[in-house]
Coordinates of C-alpha atoms and ligand atoms in Angstrom, one line a residue:
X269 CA 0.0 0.0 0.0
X270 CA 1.5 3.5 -1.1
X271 CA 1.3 6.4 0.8
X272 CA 0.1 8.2 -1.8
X273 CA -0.2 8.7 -5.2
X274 CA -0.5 11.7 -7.2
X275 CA -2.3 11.8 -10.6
X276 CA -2.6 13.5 -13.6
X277 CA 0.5 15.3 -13.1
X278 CA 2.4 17.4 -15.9
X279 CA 6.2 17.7 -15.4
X280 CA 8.1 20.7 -16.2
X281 CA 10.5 18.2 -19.2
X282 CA 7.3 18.4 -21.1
X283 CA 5.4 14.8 -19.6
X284 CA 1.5 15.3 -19.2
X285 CA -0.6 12.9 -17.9
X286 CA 1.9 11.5 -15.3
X287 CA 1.0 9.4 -11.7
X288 CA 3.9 10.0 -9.1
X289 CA 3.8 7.5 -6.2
X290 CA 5.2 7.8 -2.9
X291 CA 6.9 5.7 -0.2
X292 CA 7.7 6.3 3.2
X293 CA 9.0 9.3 2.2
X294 CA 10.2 9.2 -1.3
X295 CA 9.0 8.8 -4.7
X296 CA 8.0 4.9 -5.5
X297 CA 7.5 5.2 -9.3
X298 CA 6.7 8.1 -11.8
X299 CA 4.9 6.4 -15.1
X300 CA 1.4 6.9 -16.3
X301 CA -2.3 5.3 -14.7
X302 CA 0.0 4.0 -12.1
X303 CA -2.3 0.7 -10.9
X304 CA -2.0 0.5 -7.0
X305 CA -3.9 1.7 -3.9
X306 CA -2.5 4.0 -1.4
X307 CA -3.3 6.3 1.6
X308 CA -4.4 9.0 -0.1
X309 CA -4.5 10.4 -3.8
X310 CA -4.6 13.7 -4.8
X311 CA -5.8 15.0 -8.7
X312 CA -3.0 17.3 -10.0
X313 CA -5.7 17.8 -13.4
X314 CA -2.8 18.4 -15.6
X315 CA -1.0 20.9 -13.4
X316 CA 2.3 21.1 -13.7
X317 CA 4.0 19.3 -10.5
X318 CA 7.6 20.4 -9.7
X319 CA 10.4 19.8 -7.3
X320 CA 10.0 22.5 -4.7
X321 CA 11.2 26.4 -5.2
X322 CA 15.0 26.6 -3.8
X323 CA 15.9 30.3 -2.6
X324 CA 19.6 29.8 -3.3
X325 CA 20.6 33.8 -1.7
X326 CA 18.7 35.2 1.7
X327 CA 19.5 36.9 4.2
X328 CA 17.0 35.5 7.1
X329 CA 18.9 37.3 10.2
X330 CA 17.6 40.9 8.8
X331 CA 13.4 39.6 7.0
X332 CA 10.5 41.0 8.1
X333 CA 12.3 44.0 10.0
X334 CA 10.9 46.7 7.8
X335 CA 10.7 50.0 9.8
X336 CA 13.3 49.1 12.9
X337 CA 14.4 51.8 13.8
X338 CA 13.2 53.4 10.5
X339 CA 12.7 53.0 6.7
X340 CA 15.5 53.4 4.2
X341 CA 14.3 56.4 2.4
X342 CA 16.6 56.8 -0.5
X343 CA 16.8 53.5 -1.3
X344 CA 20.1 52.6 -1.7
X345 CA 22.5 49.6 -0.5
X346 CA 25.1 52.2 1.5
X347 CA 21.7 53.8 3.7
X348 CA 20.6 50.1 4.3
X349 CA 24.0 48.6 5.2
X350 CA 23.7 52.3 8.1
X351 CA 20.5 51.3 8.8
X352 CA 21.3 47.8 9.7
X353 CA 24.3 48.8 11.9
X354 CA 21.4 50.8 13.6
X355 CA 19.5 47.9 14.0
X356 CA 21.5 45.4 15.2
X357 CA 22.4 46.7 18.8
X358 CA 18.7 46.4 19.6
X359 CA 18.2 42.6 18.0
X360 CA 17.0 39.7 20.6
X361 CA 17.3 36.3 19.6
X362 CA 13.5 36.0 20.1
X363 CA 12.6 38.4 17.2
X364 CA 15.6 37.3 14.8
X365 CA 13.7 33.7 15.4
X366 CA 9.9 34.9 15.5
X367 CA 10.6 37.0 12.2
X368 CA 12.5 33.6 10.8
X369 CA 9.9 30.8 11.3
X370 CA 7.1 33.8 10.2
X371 CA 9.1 34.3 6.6
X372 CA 9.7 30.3 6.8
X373 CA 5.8 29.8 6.7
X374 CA 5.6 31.9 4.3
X375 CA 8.4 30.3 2.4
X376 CA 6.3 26.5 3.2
X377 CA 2.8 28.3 1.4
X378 CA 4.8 29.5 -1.7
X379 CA 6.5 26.0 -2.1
X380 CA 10.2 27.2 -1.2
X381 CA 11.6 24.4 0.9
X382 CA 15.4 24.7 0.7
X383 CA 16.9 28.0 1.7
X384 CA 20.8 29.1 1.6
X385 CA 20.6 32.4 4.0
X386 CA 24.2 34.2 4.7
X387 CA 24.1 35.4 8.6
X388 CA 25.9 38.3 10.1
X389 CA 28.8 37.5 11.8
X390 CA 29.6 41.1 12.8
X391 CA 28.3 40.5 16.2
X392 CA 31.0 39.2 18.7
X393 CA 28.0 37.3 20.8
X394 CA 26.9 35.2 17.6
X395 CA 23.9 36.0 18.9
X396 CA 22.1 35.5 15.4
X397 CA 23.8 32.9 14.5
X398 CA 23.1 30.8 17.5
X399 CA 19.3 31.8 16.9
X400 CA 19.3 30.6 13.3
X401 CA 21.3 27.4 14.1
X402 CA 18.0 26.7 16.2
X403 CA 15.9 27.9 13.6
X404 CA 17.5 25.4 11.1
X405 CA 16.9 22.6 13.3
X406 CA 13.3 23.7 14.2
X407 CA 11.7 23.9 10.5
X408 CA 14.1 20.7 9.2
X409 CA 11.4 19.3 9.1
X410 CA 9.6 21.1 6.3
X411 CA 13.0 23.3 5.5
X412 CA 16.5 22.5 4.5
X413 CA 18.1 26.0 5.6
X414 CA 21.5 26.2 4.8
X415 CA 23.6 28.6 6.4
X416 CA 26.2 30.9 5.5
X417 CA 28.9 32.8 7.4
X418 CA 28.9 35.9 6.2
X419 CA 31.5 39.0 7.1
X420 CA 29.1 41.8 6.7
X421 CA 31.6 44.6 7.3
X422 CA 34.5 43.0 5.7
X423 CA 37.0 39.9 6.6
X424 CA 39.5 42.1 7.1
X425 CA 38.7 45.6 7.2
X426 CA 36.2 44.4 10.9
X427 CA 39.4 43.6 13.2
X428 CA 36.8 40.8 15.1
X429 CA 35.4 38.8 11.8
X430 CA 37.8 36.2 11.3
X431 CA 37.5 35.1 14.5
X432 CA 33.7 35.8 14.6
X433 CA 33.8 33.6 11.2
X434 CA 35.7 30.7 12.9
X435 CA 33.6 30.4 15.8
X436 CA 30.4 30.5 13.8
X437 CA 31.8 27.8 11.4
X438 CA 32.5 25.9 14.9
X439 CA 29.3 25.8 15.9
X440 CA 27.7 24.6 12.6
X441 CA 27.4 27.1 9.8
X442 CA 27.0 25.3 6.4
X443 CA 29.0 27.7 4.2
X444 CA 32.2 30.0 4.3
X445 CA 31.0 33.7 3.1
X446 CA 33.0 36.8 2.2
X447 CA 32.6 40.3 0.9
X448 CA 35.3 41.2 -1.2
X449 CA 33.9 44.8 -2.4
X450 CA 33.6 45.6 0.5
X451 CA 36.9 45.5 2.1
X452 CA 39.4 48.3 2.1
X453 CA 41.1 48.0 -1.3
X454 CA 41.2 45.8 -3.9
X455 CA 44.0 43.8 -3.1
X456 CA 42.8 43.3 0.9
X457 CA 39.5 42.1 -1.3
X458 CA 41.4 39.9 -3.3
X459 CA 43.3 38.8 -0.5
X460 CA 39.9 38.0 1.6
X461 CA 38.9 35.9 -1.1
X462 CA 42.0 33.9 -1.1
X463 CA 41.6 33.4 2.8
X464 CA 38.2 32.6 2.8
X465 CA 38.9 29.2 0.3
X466 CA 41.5 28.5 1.8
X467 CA 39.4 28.3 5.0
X468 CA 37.0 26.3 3.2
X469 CA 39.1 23.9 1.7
X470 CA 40.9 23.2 5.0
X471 CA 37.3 22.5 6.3
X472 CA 36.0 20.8 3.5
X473 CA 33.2 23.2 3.1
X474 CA 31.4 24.8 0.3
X475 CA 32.1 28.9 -0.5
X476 CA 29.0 31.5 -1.3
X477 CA 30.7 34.9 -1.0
X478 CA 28.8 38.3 -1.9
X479 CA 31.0 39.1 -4.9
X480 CA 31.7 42.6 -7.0
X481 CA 28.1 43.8 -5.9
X482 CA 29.3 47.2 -7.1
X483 CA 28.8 49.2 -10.4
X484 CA 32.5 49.5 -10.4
X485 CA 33.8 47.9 -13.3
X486 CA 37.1 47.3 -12.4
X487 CA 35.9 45.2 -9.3
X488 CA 36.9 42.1 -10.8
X489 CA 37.2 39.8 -7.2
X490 CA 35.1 37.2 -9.7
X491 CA 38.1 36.6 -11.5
X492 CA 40.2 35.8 -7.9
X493 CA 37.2 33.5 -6.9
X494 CA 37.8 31.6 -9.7
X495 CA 41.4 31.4 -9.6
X496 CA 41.4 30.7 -6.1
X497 CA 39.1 27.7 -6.8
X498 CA 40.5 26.4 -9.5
X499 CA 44.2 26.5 -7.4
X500 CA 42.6 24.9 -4.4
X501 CA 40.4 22.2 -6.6
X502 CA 37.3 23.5 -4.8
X503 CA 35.3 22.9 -8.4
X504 CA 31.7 22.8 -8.0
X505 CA 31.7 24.0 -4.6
X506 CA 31.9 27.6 -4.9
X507 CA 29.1 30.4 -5.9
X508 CA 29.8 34.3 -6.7
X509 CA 26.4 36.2 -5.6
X510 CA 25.5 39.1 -7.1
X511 CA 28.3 39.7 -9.5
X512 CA 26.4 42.9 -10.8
X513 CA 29.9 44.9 -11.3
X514 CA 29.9 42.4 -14.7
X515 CA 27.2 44.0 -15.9
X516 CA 29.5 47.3 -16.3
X517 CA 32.6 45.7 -17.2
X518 CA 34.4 45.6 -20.7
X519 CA 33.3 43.3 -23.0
X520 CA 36.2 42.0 -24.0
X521 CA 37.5 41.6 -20.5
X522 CA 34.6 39.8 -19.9
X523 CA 34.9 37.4 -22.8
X524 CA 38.1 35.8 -21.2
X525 CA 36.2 35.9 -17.5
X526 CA 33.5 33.8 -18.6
X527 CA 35.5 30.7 -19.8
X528 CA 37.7 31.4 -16.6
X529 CA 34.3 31.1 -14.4
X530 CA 33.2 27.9 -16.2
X531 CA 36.8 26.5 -16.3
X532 CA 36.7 27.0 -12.6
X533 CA 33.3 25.2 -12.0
X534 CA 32.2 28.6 -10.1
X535 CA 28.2 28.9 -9.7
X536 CA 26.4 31.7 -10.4
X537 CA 23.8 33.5 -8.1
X538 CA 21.6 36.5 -9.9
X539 CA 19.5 38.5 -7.2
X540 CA 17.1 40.8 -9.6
X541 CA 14.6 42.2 -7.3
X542 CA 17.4 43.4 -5.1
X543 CA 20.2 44.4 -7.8
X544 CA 17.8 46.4 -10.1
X545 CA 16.6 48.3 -7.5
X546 CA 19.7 49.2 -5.6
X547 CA 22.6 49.3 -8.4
X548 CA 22.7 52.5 -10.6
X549 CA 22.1 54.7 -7.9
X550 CA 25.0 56.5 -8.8
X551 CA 24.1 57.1 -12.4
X552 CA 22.6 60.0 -14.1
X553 CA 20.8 58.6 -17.3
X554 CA 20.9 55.9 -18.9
X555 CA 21.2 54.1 -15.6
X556 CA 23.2 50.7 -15.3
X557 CA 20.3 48.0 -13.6
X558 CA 23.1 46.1 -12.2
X559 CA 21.8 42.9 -13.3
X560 CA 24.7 40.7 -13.6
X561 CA 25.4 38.6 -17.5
X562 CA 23.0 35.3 -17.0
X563 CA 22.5 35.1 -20.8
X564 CA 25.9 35.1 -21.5
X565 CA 26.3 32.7 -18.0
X566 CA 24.3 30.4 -19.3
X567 CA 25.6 30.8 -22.8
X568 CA 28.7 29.6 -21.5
X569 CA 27.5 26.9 -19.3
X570 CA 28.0 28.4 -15.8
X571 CA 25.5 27.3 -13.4
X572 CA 23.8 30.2 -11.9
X573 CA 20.4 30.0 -9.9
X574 CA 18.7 33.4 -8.8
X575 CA 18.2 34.3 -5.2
X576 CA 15.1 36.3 -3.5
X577 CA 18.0 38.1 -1.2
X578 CA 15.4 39.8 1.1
X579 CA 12.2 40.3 2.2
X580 CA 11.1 43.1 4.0
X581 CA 14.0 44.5 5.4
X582 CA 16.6 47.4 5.2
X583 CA 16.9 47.1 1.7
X584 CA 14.0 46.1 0.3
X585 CA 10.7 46.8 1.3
X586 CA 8.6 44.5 -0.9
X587 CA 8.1 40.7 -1.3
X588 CA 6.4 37.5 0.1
X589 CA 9.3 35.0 -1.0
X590 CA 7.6 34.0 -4.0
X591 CA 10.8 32.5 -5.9
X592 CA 8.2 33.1 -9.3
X593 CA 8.6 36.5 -8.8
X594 CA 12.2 36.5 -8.8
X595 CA 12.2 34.9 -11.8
X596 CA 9.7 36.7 -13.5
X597 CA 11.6 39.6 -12.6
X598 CA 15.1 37.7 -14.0
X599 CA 13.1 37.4 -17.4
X600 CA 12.6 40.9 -17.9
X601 CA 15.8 42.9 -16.4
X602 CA 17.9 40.0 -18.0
X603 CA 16.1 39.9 -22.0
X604 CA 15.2 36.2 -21.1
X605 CA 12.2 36.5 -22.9
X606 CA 12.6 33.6 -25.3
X607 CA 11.0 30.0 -24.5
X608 CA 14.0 28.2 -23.6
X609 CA 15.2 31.3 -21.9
X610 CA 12.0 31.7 -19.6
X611 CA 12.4 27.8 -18.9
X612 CA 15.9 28.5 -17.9
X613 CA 15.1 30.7 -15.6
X614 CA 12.2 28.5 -13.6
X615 CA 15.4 26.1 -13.4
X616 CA 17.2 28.7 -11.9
X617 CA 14.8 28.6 -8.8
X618 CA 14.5 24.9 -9.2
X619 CA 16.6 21.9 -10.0
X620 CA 19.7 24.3 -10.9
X621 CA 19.5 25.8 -7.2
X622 CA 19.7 22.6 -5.7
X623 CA 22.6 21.5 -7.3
X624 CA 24.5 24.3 -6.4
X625 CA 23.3 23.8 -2.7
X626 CA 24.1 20.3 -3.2
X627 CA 21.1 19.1 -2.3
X628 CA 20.4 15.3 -1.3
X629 CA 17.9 13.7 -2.7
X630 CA 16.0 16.4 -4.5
X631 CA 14.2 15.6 -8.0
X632 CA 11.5 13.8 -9.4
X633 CA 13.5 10.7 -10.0
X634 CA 12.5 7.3 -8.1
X635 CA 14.3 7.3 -4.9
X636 CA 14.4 11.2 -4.5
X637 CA 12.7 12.8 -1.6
X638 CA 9.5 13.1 -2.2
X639 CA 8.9 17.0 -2.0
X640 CA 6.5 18.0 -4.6
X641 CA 4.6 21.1 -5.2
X642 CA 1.4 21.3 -7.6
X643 CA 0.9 25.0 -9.4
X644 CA -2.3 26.2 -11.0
X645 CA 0.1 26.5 -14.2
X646 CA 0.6 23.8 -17.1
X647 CA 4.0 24.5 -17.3
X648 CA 6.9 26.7 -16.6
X649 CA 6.4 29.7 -18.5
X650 CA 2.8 30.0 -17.6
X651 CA 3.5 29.2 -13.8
X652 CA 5.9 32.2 -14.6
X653 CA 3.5 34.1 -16.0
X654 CA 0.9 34.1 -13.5
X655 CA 3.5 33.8 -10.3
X656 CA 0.9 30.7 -10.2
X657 CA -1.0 29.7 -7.1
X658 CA 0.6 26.8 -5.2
X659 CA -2.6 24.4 -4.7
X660 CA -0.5 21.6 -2.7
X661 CA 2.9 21.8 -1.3
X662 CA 4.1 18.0 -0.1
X663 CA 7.1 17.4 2.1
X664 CA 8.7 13.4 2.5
X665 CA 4.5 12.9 0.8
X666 CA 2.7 14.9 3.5
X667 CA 0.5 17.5 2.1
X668 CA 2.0 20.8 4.4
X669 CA 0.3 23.8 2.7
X670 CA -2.7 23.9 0.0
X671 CA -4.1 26.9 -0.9
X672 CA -7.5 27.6 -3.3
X673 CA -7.2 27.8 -6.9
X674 CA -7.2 31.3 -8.0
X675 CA -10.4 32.4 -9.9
X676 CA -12.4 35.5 -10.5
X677 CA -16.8 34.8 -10.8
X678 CA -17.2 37.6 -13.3
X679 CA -21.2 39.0 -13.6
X680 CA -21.3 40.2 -16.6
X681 CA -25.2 41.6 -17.6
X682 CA -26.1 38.9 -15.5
X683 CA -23.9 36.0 -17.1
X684 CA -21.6 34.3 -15.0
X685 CA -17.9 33.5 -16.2
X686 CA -15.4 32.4 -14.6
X687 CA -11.5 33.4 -15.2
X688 CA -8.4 31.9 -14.1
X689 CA -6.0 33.2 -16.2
X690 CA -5.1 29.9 -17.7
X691 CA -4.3 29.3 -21.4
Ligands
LIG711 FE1 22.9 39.2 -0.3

């Protein structure tokens, strides 16, 4: 007897009319009319039926603070980093955790169940890392939140973060982070960079480090991650967020980074929402929208997944962690507007995410976990399209969220009509 089987799903490689069956757990078999009983079924009607969202970039120590001690009125990166120093002296570990497992619900109802957040390790008492450390262990089981140690005020340039970044490693933080913009020159960034793989590679762990988020073109700290990870054979385990200074850089400079990146095996992570609204603040027109090269990423087959970055906090006031509208949003700043493109980018939030986060288990292979979300969408672009409703969101085969189709009852000179958007 299964647990459960779900029917009539379509899958986003283009299958319709698909049954998915689960066991303790995982998926059983994936194969059409699949004949056995189980607990419980559920109709899918030709939805489309995906591996859960992965929000690959967050920053979960700062969500939901929105107006503590104030709002960031001009907008910018440099007003929010002030405005976060101002907030931090007067964080408790019982908000950074209430505000957490809030934005993690909301994370559960939109069908994002793996998160990579960076955490502050400015802080000497660790204070928010020990309360995401308990956060991660509280929502495991409807979560994978992996965690990264992140230098907020520079590795080098804060006297206390290498040994803040040690000790937070110690006690259990996933991933070794870094800023290299953001220390005092260029060669103290490149240097940081250098450090902080050699850090990870002593402790076997992977690298995400806030890279060149700068309209400078000549902040080119993309090209040391990938030397650095190519000399310490980190391949595949290292990611460059942000990289939106590559969206200013020379074009022929950038034609002999690309092939480094890929040579390198370093991921990509794209943050739109955050990057078109905070880069170019410096420019009169036409303004730069920061957006960093995923075309020509892709184009040259480096991974690269898209992150929500925040929600609701110093620097961005909007968002609900819908990882849809990221990449509804990565699909216009970027010019991915052709099919393959717009598929590209639901991969981003998908199946590409999770390999860069080196997820076990995730997939809709037998075997894989089964963690399965149904969208009022028939495939990728529309689910795009429509940020589409998630009607069932299943963790290890247990239903955890559902939510009501979205449709409108139009009256119309006294005819009824219903509209759901759908094509
Ligand atoms: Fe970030």
């Amino acid at each position: 007897m299964l647990d459960l089987i779900l029917r009539n799903a379509t899958l986003a490689d283009g299958r319709e009319a698909v049954d998915i069956a689960v066991l303790d757990g995982r998926i059983a078999e994936v194969a059409p009319a699949i004949e056995a009983a189980a607990h419980e079924e559920i109709d899918a009607a030709g939805h489309l039926v995906t591996p859960p969202f992965v929000d690959s970039h967050f920053h979960m120590d700062a969500t939901l603070s929105l107006g503590l001690p104030r709002f960031n009125e001009s907008g910018t990166l440099l007003e929010g980093i002030a405005l976060w120093g101002e907030l931090q002296p007067d964080l408790t570990a019982a908000a950074v955790k209430a505000r957490a497992h809030e934005l993690c619900r909301w994370s559960i109802a939109r069908g994002t169940l793996a998160i990579r957040s960076h955490v502050d390790v400015t802080d000497p008492s660790l204070m928010a890392v020990e309360a995401l450390l308990e956060v991660k262990a509280e929502v495991a089981p409807w979560i994978d939140l992996q965690l990264v140690a992140f230098p907020q005020n520079g590795f080098y340039r804060d006297p206390l973060s290498a040994e803040n970044l040690t000790r937070a490693l110690n006690l259990g933080v996933d991933v070794v982070g870094g800023i290299p913009h953001f220390e005092r020159t260029m060669a103290e960034g490149a240097a940081s960079v250098a450090a902080l793989c050699e850090i990870a590679a002593d402790r076997g762990l992977l690298v995400d480090m806030h890279c060149d988020e700068t309209d400078d073109p000549l902040s080119r700290h993309i090209e040391t991650l990938a030397m650095e990870t190519h000399r310490l054979g980190l391949q595949g385990r290292v990611t460059g967020s942000h990289l939106t200074s590559m969206h200013s850089m020379d074009n022929y400079y950038v034609s002999k980074l690309l092939p480094l990146i890929a040579e390198s095996g370093v991921a990509a992570i794209a943050n739109p929402l955050i990057n078109i609204t905070i880069q170019g603040r410096h420019d009169a027109y036409p303004k730069r929208r920061g957006m960093t090269r995923v075309k020509e990423m892709l184009g040259a087959d480096i991974a690269l997944a898209l992150g929500h970055d925040c929600v609701m906090d110093p620097w961005y006031s909007l968002g609900s962690h819908d990882m849809l509208e990221v990449a509804h949003m990565a699909v216009h700043v970027g010019h991915m507007t052709g099919r393959d493109e717009m598929r590209a980018m639901f991969q981003s939030v998908t199946t590409t995410a999770a390999g860069l986060l080196h997820l076990d288990g995730y997939g809709l292979d037998v075997g894989c976990n089964a963690d399965l979300v149904v969208l009022q969408a028939r495939d990728p672009i529309e689910a795009i399209r429509l940020s589409a409703t998630r009607l069932y969101v299943i963790r290890r085969g247990q239903v955890i969220s559902r939510m009501a189709p979205t449709c409108a009852r139009l009256n119309l000179d006294g005819e009824q009509h219903d509209v759901n958007f759908l094509r």
